[in-house]
XYZ file of C-alpha atoms in Angstrom:
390
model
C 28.165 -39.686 18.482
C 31.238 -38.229 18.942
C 34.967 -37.976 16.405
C 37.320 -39.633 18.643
C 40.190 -36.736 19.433
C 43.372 -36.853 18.088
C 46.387 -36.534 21.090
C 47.336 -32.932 21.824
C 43.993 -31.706 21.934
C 40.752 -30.899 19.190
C 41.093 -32.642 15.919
C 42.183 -29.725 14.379
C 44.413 -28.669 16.215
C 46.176 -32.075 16.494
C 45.837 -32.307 12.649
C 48.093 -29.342 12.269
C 50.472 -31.103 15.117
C 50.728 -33.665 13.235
C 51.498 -31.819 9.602
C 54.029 -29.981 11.502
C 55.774 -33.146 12.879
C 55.971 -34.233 9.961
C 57.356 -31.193 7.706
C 59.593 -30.302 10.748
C 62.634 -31.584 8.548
C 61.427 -30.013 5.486
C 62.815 -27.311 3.335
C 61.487 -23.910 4.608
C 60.246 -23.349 1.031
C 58.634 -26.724 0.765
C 56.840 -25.962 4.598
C 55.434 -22.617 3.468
C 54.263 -24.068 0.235
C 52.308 -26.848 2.776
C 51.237 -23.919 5.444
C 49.032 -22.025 2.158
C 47.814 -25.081 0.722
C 46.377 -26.180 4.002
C 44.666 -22.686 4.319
C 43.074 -23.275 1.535
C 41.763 -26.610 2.858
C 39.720 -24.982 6.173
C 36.334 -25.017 4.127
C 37.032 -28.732 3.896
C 37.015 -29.504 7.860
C 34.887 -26.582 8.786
C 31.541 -27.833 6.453
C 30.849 -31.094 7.282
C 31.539 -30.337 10.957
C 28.590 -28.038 10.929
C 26.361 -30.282 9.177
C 27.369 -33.150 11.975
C 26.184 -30.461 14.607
C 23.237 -29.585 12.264
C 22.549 -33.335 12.686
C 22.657 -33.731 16.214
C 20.619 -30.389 17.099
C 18.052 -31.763 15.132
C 18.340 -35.345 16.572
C 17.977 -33.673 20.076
C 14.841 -31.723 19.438
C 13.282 -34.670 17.782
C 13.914 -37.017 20.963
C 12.650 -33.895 23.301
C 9.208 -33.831 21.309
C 8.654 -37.888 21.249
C 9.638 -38.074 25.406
C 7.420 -35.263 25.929
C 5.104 -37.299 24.114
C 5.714 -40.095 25.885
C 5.426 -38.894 29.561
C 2.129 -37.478 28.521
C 0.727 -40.763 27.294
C 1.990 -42.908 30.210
C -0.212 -39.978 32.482
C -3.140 -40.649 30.284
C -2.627 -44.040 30.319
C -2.440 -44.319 34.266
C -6.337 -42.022 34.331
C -7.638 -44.474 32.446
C -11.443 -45.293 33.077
C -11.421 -49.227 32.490
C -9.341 -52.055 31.652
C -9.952 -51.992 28.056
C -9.174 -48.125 27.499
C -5.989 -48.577 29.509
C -4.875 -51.563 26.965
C -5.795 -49.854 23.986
C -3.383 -46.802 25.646
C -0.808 -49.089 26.451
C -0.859 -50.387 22.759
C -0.399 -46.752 21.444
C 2.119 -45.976 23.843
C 4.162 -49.238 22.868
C 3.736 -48.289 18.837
C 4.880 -44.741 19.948
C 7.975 -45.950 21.434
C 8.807 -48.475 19.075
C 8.551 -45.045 16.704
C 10.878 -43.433 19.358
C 13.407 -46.052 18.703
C 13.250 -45.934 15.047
C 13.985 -42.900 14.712
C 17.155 -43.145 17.444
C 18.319 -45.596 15.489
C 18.297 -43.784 12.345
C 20.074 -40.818 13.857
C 22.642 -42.700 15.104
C 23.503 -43.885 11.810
C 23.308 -40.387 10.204
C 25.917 -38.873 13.017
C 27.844 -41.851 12.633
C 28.349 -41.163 9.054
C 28.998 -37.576 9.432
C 31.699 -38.274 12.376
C 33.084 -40.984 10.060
C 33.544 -38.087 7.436
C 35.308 -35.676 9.421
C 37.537 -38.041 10.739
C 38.542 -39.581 7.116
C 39.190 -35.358 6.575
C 41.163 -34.808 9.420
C 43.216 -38.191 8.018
C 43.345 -36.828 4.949
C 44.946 -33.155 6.677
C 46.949 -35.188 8.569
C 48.881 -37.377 5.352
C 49.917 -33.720 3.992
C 53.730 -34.540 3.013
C 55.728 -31.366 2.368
C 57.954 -33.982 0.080
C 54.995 -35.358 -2.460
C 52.796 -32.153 -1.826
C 51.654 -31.812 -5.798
C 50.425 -35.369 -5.154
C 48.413 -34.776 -2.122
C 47.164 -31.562 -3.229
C 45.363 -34.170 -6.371
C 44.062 -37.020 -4.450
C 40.804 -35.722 -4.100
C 40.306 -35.511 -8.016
C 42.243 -38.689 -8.759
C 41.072 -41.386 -7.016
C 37.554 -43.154 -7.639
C 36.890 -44.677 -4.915
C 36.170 -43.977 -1.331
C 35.588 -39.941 -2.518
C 32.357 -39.552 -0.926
C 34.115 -39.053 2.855
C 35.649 -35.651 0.985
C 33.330 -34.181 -0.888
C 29.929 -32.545 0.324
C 27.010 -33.753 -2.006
C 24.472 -34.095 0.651
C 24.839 -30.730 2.348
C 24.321 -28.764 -1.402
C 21.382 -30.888 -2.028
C 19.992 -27.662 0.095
C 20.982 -25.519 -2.500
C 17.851 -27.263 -4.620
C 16.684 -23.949 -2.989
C 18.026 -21.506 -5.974
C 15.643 -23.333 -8.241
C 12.739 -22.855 -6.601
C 13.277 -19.037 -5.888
C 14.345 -19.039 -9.830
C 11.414 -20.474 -10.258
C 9.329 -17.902 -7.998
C 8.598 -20.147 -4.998
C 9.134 -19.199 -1.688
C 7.984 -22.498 -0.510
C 11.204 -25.052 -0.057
C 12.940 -21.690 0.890
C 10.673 -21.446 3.915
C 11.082 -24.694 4.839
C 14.772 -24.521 4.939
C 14.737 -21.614 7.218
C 12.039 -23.606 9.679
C 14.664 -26.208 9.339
C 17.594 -23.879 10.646
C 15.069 -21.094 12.651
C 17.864 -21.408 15.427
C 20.850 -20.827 13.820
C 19.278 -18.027 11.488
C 18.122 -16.230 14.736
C 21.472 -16.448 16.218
C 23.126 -14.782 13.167
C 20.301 -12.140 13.098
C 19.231 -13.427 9.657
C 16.340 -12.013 8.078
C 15.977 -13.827 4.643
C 12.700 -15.132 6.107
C 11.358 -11.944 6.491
C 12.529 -11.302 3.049
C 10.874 -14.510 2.131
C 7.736 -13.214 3.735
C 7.923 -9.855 1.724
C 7.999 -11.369 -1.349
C 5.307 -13.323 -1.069
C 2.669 -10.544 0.111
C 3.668 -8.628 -2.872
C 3.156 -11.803 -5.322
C -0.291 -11.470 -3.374
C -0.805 -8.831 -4.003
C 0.316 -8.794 -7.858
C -2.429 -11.697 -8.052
C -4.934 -8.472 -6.749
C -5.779 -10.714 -3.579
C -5.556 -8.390 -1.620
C -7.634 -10.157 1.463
C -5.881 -12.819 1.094
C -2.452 -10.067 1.461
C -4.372 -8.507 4.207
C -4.527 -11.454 6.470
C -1.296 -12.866 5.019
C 0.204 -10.064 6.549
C -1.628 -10.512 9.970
C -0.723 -13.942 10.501
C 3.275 -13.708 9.037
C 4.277 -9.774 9.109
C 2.762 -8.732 11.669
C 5.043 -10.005 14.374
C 8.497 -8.071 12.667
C 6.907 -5.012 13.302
C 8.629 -4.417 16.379
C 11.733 -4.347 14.809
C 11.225 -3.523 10.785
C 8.482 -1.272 11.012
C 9.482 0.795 7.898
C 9.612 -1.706 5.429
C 6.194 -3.392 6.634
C 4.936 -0.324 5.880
C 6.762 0.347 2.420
C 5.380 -3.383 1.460
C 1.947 -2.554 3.059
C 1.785 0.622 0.364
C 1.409 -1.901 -2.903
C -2.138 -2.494 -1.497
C -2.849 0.547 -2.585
C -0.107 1.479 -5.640
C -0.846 -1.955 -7.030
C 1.810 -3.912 -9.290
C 1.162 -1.203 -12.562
C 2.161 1.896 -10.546
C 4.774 3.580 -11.917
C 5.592 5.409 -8.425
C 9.624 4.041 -8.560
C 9.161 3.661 -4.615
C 6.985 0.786 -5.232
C 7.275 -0.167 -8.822
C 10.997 -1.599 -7.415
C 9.385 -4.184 -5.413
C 7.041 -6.027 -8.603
C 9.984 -6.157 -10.286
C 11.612 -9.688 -11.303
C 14.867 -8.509 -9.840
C 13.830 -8.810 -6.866
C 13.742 -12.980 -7.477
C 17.581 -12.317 -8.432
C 18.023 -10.225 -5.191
C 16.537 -13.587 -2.997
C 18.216 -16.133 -4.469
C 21.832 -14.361 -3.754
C 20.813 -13.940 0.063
C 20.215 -17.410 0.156
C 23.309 -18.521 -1.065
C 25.086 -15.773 1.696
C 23.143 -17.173 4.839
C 23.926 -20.888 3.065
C 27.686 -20.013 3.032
C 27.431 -18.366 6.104
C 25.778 -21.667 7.933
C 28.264 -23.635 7.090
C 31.169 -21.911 7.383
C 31.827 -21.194 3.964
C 33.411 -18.108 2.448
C 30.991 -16.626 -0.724
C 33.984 -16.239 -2.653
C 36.229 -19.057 -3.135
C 39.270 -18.876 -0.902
C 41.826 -19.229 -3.732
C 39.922 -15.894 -4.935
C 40.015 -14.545 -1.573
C 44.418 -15.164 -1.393
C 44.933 -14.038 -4.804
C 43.345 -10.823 -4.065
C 45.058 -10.267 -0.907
C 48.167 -10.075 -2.878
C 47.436 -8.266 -5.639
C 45.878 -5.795 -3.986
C 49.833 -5.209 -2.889
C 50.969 -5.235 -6.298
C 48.139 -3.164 -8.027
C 49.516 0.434 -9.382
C 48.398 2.710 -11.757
C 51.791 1.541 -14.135
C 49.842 -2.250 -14.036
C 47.135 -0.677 -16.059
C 49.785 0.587 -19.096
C 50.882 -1.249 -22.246
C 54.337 -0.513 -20.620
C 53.721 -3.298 -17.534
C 56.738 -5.840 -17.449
C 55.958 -9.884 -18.067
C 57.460 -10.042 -14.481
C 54.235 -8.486 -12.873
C 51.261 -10.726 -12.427
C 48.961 -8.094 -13.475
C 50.231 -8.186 -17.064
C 48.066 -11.134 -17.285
C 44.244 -10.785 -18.468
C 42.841 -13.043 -15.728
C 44.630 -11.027 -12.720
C 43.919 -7.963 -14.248
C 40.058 -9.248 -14.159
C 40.437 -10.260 -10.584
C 41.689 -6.927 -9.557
C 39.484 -4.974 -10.556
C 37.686 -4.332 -8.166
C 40.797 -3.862 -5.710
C 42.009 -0.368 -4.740
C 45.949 0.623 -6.151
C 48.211 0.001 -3.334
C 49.442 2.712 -0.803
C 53.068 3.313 -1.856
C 55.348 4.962 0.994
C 58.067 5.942 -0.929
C 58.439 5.895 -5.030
C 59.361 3.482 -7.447
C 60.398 4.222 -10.852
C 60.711 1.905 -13.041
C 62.675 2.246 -16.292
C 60.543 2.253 -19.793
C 63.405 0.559 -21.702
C 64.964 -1.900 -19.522
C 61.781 -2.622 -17.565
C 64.259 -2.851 -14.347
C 63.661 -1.064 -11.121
C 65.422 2.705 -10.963
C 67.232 3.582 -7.417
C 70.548 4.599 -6.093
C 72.980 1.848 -8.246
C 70.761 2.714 -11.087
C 69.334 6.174 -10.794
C 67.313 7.734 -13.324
C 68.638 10.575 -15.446
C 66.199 13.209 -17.108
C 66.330 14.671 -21.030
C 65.551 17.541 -21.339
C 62.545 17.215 -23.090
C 61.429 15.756 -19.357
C 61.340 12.036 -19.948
C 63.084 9.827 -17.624
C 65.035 6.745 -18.017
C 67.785 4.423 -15.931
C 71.296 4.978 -16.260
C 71.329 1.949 -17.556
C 69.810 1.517 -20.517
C 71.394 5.469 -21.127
C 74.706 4.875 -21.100
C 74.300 1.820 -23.328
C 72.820 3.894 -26.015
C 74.912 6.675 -25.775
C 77.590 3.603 -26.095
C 76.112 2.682 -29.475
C 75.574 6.250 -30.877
C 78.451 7.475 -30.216
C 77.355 9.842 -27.453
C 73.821 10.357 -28.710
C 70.692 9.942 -26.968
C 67.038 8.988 -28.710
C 63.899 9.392 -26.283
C 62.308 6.062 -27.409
C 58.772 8.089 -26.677
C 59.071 11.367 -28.465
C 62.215 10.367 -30.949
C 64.409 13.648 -29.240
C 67.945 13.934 -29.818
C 70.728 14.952 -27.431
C 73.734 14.399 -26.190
C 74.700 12.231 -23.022
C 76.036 14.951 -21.671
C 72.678 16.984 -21.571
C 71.392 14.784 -18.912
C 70.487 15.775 -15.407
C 70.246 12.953 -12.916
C 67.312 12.214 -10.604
C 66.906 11.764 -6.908
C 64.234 9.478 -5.950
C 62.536 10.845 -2.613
């Protein structure tokens, strides 16, 4: 099953031919407004397009394995000793592919369902209106019907996952990673091996230790070649048991580790399907205030004008490093306005510095005299010594 292309090329690509067509008449405010909002949109295309070729990979193998099947039953059927054991072969072989069609069947519906909802996304991309984009931007969360083409409800069904490894079960996280062994290995993933880890050491907390032993054998053993010391760190406990208090080994009995699990999972989930970890509206408001962060953001002092004044951007940027300023900005601590050759700053001489500005129009209103707001010192306008901002 395939998404029937778009003209001008992949459906993408002719989505964002179209948008453009469209906007081409547009304000240039209005089409850079339309350019971010659509960036924000990529996790919209990009999921279910990897669970339609999730689908099909997993279609494929299933079809291999049943014509394999097949082939070798229509051999077994043509050795057959008498009439009546070559019937009762032939009646297998007809269930079997009766099976085989079942099952074609049903994955045709499933791609066609997942084609069907990336091409209602792509429409939905493609109606983007530079003129009504408010109302575009809402149509998701405002209309009740005919929502389940945009949203992705059946792929985070997966995520059932977290409450199992919450729970301390490996089990449905195991099966998830048989499920996507291909992709994982691609990536380089090791959350199974983590998986694996885990649950030698809950063996071992049970003191089970043959059960461990042969555990380890049978799922370990063959990630040796490549993650030698941490078998053997895990390999240790057999010995240090769950009530050391070595800290080398006491770390891995430690419920943390559940915590440590069930955020890997949701990184290779994201990862799968081409999602970011972080939302992407976290992701673009970062980017910028990681250009606006300075040390003056942090003060009492920081102007309404500055995003960072707020609580909830000062949260978000917390983690960001203060930008690298080339040259220096002063900024005055009466007027709040920016301090540079049409308004350069003038020092008292008690060392404080403020914008011509806001000096001359108190020296205006005291006759001459000049307050530091900060320290309360007194002098006259003519004391000042002006600035050069290098």
């Amino acid at each position: 099953m395939e998404i029937d292309p778009l003209p001008n090329g992949t459906p993408a690509a002719a989505a964002a031919t179209a948008v453009a067509a469209a906007a081409a008449n547009a304000p240039s405010s209005r089409l850079s407004q339309l350019t971010e909002s659509l960036k924000l949109e990529h996790q919209l295309m990009r999921v279910p397009f990897e669970h339609y070729k999730k689908s099909i990979r997993a279609n494929h193998r299933a079809v291999e394995k049943e014509v394999s099947a097949v082939i070798s039953a229509v051999s077994d059927a043509a050795e057959a000793s008498g009439e009546g054991d070559a019937v009762d072969r032939l009646s297998s072989l007809v269930s079997r592919l009766q099976g085989l069609k079942r099952k074609l069947e049903e994955g045709s519906r499933t791609e066609h369902l997942q084609a069907q909802r990336c091409r209602a996304r792509l429409d939905h991309l493609e109606s983007a209106d530079p003129e009504n984009l408010s109302e575009w931007n809402n149509t998701p969360l405002a209309e009740s019907t005919n929502i389940q083409d945009l949203v992705d409800i059946d792929v985070f069904l997966e995520a059932k996952v977290i409450d199992a490894l919450q729970n301390k079960e490996v089990g449905p996280a195991l099966a998830w990673c048989g499920e996507n062994k291909s992709r994982l290995k691609k990536s380089k993933s090791i959350f199974e091996f983590q998986l694996r880890l885990q649950e030698f050491v809950e063996l071992v907390r049970a003191e089970n230790s043959m059960r461990a032993i042969a555990y380890a054998r049978k799922y370990l053993a063959p990630w040796g070649s490549t993650h030698m010391k941490e078998l053997q760190r895990v390999m240790a406990t057999l010995a240090f048991r769950s009530n050391t208090e070595c800290a080398t080994y006491k770390v891995l009995f430690e419920p943390k580790q559940w915590d440590f699990l069930v955020d890997q999972f949701r990184q290779e989930f994201c990862r799968l399907y081409g999602m970011t970890f972080e939302p992407l509206l976290n992701i673009y408001l970062q980017a910028g205030l990681s250009a606006l962060k300075t040390t003056f953001c942090t003060e009492d002092g920081c102007t309404k004008e500055d995003p960072l004044s707020q609580e909830s951007f000062r949260k978000l940027a917390m983690p960001l490093p203060f930008s690298k300023q080339h040259h220096s900005k002063l900024v005055c601590y009466i007027t709040k306005e920016l301090m540079d050759t049409e308004n350069p700053p003038l020092v008292l001489p008690n060392g404080y510095v403020y914008s011509t500005k806001a000096l001359e129009e108190m020296a205006k209103k005291n006759s001459g005299k000049i307050t530091c707001p900060r320290t309360k010192y007194c002098c006259d306008y003519s004391d000042l010594v002006k600035a050069y901002i290098s």
